[in-house]
GROMACS .gro file of N, CA and C in nm:
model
  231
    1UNK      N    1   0.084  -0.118   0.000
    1UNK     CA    2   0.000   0.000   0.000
    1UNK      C    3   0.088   0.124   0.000
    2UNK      N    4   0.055   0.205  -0.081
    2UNK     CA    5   0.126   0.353  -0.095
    2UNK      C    6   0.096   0.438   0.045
    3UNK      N    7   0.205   0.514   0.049
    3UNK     CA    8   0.229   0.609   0.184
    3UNK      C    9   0.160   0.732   0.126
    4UNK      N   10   0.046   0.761   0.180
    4UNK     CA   11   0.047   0.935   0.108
    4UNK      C   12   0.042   1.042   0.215
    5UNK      N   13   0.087   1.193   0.165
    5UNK     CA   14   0.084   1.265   0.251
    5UNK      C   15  -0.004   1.375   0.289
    6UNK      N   16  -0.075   1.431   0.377
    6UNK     CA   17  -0.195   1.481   0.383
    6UNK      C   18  -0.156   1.644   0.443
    7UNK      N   19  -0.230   1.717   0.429
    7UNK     CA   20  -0.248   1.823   0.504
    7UNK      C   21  -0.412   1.940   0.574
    8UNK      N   22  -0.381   1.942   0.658
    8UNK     CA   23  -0.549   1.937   0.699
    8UNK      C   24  -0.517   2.086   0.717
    9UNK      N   25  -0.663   2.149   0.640
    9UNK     CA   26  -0.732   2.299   0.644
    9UNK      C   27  -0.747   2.369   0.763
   10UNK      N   28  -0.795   2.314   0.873
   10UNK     CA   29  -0.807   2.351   0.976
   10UNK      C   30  -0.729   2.360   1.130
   11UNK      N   31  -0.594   2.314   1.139
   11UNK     CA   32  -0.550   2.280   1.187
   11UNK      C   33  -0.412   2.325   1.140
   12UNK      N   34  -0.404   2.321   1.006
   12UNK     CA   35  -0.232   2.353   0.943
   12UNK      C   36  -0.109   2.289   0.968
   13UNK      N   37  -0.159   2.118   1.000
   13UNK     CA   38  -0.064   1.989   1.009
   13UNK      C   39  -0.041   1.925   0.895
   14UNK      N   40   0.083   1.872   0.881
   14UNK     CA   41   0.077   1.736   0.774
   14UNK      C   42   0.129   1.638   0.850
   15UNK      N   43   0.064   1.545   0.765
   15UNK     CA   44   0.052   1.409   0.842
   15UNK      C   45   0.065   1.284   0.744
   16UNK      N   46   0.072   1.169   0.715
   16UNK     CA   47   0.121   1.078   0.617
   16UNK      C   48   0.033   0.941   0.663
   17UNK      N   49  -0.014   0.855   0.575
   17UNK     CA   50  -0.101   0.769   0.635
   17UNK      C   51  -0.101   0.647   0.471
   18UNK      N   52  -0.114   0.554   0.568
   18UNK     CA   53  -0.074   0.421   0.440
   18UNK      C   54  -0.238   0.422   0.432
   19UNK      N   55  -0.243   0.414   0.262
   19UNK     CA   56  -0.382   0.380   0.250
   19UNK      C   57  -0.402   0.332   0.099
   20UNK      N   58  -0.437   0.226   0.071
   20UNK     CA   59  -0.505   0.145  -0.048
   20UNK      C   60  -0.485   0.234  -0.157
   21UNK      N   61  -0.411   0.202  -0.251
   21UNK     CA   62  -0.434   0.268  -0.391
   21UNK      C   63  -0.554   0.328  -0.451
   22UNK      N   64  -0.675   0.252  -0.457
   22UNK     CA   65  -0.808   0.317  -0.485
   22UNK      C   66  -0.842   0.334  -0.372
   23UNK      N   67  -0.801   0.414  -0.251
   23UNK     CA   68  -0.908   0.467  -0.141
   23UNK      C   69  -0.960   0.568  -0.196
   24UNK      N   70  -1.068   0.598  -0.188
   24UNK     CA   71  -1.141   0.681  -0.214
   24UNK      C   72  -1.250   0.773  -0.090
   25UNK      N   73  -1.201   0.890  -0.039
   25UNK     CA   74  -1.285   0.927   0.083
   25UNK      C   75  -1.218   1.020   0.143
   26UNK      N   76  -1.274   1.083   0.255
   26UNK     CA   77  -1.200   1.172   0.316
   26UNK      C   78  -1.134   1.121   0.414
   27UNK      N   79  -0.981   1.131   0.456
   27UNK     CA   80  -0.911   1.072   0.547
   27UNK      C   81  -0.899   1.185   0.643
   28UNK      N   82  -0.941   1.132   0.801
   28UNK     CA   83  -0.929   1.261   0.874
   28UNK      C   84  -0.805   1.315   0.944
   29UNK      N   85  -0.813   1.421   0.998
   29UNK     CA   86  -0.652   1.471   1.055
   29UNK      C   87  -0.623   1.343   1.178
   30UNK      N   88  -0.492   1.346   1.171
   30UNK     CA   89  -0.470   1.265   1.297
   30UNK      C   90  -0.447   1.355   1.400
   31UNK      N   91  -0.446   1.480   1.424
   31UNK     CA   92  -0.414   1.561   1.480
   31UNK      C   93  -0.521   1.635   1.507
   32UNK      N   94  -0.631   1.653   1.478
   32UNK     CA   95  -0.760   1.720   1.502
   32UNK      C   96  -0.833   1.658   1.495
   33UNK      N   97  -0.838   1.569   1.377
   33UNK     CA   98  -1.014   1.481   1.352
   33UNK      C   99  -1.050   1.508   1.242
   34UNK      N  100  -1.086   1.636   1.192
   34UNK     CA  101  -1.125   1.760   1.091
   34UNK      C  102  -1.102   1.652   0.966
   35UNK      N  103  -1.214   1.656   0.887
   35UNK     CA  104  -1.200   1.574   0.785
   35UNK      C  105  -1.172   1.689   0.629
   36UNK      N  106  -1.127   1.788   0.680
   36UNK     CA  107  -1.079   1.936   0.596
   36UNK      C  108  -0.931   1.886   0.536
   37UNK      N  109  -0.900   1.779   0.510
   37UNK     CA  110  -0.762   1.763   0.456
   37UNK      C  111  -0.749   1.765   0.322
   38UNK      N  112  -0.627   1.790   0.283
   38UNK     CA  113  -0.591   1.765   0.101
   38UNK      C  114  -0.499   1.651   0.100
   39UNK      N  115  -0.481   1.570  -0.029
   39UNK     CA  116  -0.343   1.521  -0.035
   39UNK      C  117  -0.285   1.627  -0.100
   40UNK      N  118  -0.134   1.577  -0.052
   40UNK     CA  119  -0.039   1.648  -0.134
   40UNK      C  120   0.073   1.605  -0.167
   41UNK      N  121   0.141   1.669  -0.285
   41UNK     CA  122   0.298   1.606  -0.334
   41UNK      C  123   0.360   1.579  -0.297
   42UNK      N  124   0.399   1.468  -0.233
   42UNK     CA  125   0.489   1.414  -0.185
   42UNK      C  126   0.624   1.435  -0.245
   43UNK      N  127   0.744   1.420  -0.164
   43UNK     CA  128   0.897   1.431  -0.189
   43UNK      C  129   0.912   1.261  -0.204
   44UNK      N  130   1.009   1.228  -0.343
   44UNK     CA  131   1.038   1.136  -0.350
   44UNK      C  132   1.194   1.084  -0.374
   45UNK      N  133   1.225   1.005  -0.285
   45UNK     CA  134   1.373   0.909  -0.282
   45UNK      C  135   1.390   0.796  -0.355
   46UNK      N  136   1.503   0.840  -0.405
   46UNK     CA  137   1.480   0.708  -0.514
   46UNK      C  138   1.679   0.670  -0.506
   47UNK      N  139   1.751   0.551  -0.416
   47UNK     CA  140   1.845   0.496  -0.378
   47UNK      C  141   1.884   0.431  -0.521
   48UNK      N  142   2.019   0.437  -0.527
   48UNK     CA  143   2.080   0.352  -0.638
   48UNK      C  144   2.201   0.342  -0.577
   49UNK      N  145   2.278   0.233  -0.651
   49UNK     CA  146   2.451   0.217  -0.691
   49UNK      C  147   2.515   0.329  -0.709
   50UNK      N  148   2.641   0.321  -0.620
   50UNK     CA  149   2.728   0.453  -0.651
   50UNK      C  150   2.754   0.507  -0.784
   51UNK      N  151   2.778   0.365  -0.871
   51UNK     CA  152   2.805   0.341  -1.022
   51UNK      C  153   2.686   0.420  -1.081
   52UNK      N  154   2.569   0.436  -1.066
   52UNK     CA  155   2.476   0.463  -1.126
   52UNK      C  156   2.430   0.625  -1.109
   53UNK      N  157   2.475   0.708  -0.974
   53UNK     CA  158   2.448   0.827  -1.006
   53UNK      C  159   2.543   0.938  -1.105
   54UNK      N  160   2.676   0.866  -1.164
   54UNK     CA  161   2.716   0.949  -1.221
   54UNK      C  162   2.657   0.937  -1.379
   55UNK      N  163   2.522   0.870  -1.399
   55UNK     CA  164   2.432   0.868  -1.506
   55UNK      C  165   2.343   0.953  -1.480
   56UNK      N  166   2.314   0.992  -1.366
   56UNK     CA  167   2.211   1.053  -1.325
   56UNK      C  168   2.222   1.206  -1.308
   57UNK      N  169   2.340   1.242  -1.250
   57UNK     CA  170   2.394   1.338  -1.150
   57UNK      C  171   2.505   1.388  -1.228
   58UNK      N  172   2.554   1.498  -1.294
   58UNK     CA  173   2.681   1.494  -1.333
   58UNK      C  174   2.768   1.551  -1.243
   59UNK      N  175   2.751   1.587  -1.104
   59UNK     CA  176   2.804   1.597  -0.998
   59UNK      C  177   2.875   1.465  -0.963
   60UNK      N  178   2.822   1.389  -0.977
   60UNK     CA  179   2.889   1.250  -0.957
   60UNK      C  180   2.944   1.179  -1.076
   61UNK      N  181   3.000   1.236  -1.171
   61UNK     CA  182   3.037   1.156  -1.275
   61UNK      C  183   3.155   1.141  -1.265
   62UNK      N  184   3.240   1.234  -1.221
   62UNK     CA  185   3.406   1.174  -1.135
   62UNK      C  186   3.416   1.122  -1.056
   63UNK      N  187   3.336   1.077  -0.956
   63UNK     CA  188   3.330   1.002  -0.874
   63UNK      C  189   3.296   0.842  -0.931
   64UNK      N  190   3.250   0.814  -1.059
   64UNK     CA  191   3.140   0.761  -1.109
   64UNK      C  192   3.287   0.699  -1.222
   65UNK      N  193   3.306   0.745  -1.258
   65UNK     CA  194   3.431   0.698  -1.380
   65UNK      C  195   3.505   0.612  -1.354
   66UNK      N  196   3.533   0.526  -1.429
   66UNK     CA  197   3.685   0.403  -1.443
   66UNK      C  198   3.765   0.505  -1.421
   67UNK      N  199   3.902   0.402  -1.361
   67UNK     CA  200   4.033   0.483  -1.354
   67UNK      C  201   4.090   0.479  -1.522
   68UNK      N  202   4.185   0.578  -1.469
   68UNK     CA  203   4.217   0.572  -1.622
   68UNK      C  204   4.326   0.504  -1.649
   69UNK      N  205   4.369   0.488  -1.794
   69UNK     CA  206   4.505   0.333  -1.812
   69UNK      C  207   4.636   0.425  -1.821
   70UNK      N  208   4.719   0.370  -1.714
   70UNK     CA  209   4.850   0.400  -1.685
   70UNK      C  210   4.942   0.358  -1.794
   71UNK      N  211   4.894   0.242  -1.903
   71UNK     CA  212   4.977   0.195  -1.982
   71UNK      C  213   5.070   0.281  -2.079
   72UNK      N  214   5.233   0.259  -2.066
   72UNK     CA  215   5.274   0.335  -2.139
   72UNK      C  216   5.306   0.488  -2.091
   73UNK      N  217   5.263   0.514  -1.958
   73UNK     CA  218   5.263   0.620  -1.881
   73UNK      C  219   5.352   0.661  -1.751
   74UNK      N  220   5.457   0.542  -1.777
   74UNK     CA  221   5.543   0.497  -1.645
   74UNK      C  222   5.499   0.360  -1.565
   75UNK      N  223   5.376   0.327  -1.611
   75UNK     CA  224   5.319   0.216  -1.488
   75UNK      C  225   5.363   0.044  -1.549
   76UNK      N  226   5.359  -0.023  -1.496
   76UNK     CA  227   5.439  -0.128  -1.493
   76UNK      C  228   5.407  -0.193  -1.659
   77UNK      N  229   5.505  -0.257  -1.663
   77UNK     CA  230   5.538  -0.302  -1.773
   77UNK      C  231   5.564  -0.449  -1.777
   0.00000   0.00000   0.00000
């Protein structure tokens, strides 16, 4: 079940509550009662491989890169 996040009209709390994909209804404040709430946009996290944010992120793309080849550069032979 999806986490969604709420904020109630009367009261001026947000609050977050697991509820069924098709719920359909007014969910009340947990903090008042007040069935005056909205959903709203949630902030979303999304975890990957170190390897993978320098696809994402070009902040991380040096971090993110093969080393480079020493061959021919002094390194062993």
């Amino acid at each position: 079940m999806p986490m969604y996040e709420y904020h109630c009209q009367d009261c001026d709390k947000t609050f977050e509550e697991l509820l069924a994909a098709n719920h359909d209804g007014p969910v009340p404040c947990e903090h008042c009662k007040s069935e005056n709430t909205a959903r709203i946009m949630s902030t979303t996290v999304i975890h990957m491989p170190n390897p993978m944010r320098g696809a994402v992120n070009p902040a991380h793309r040096a971090a993110a890169a093969p080393p480079q080849c020493t061959a021919g550069k002094g390194g062993f032979t």
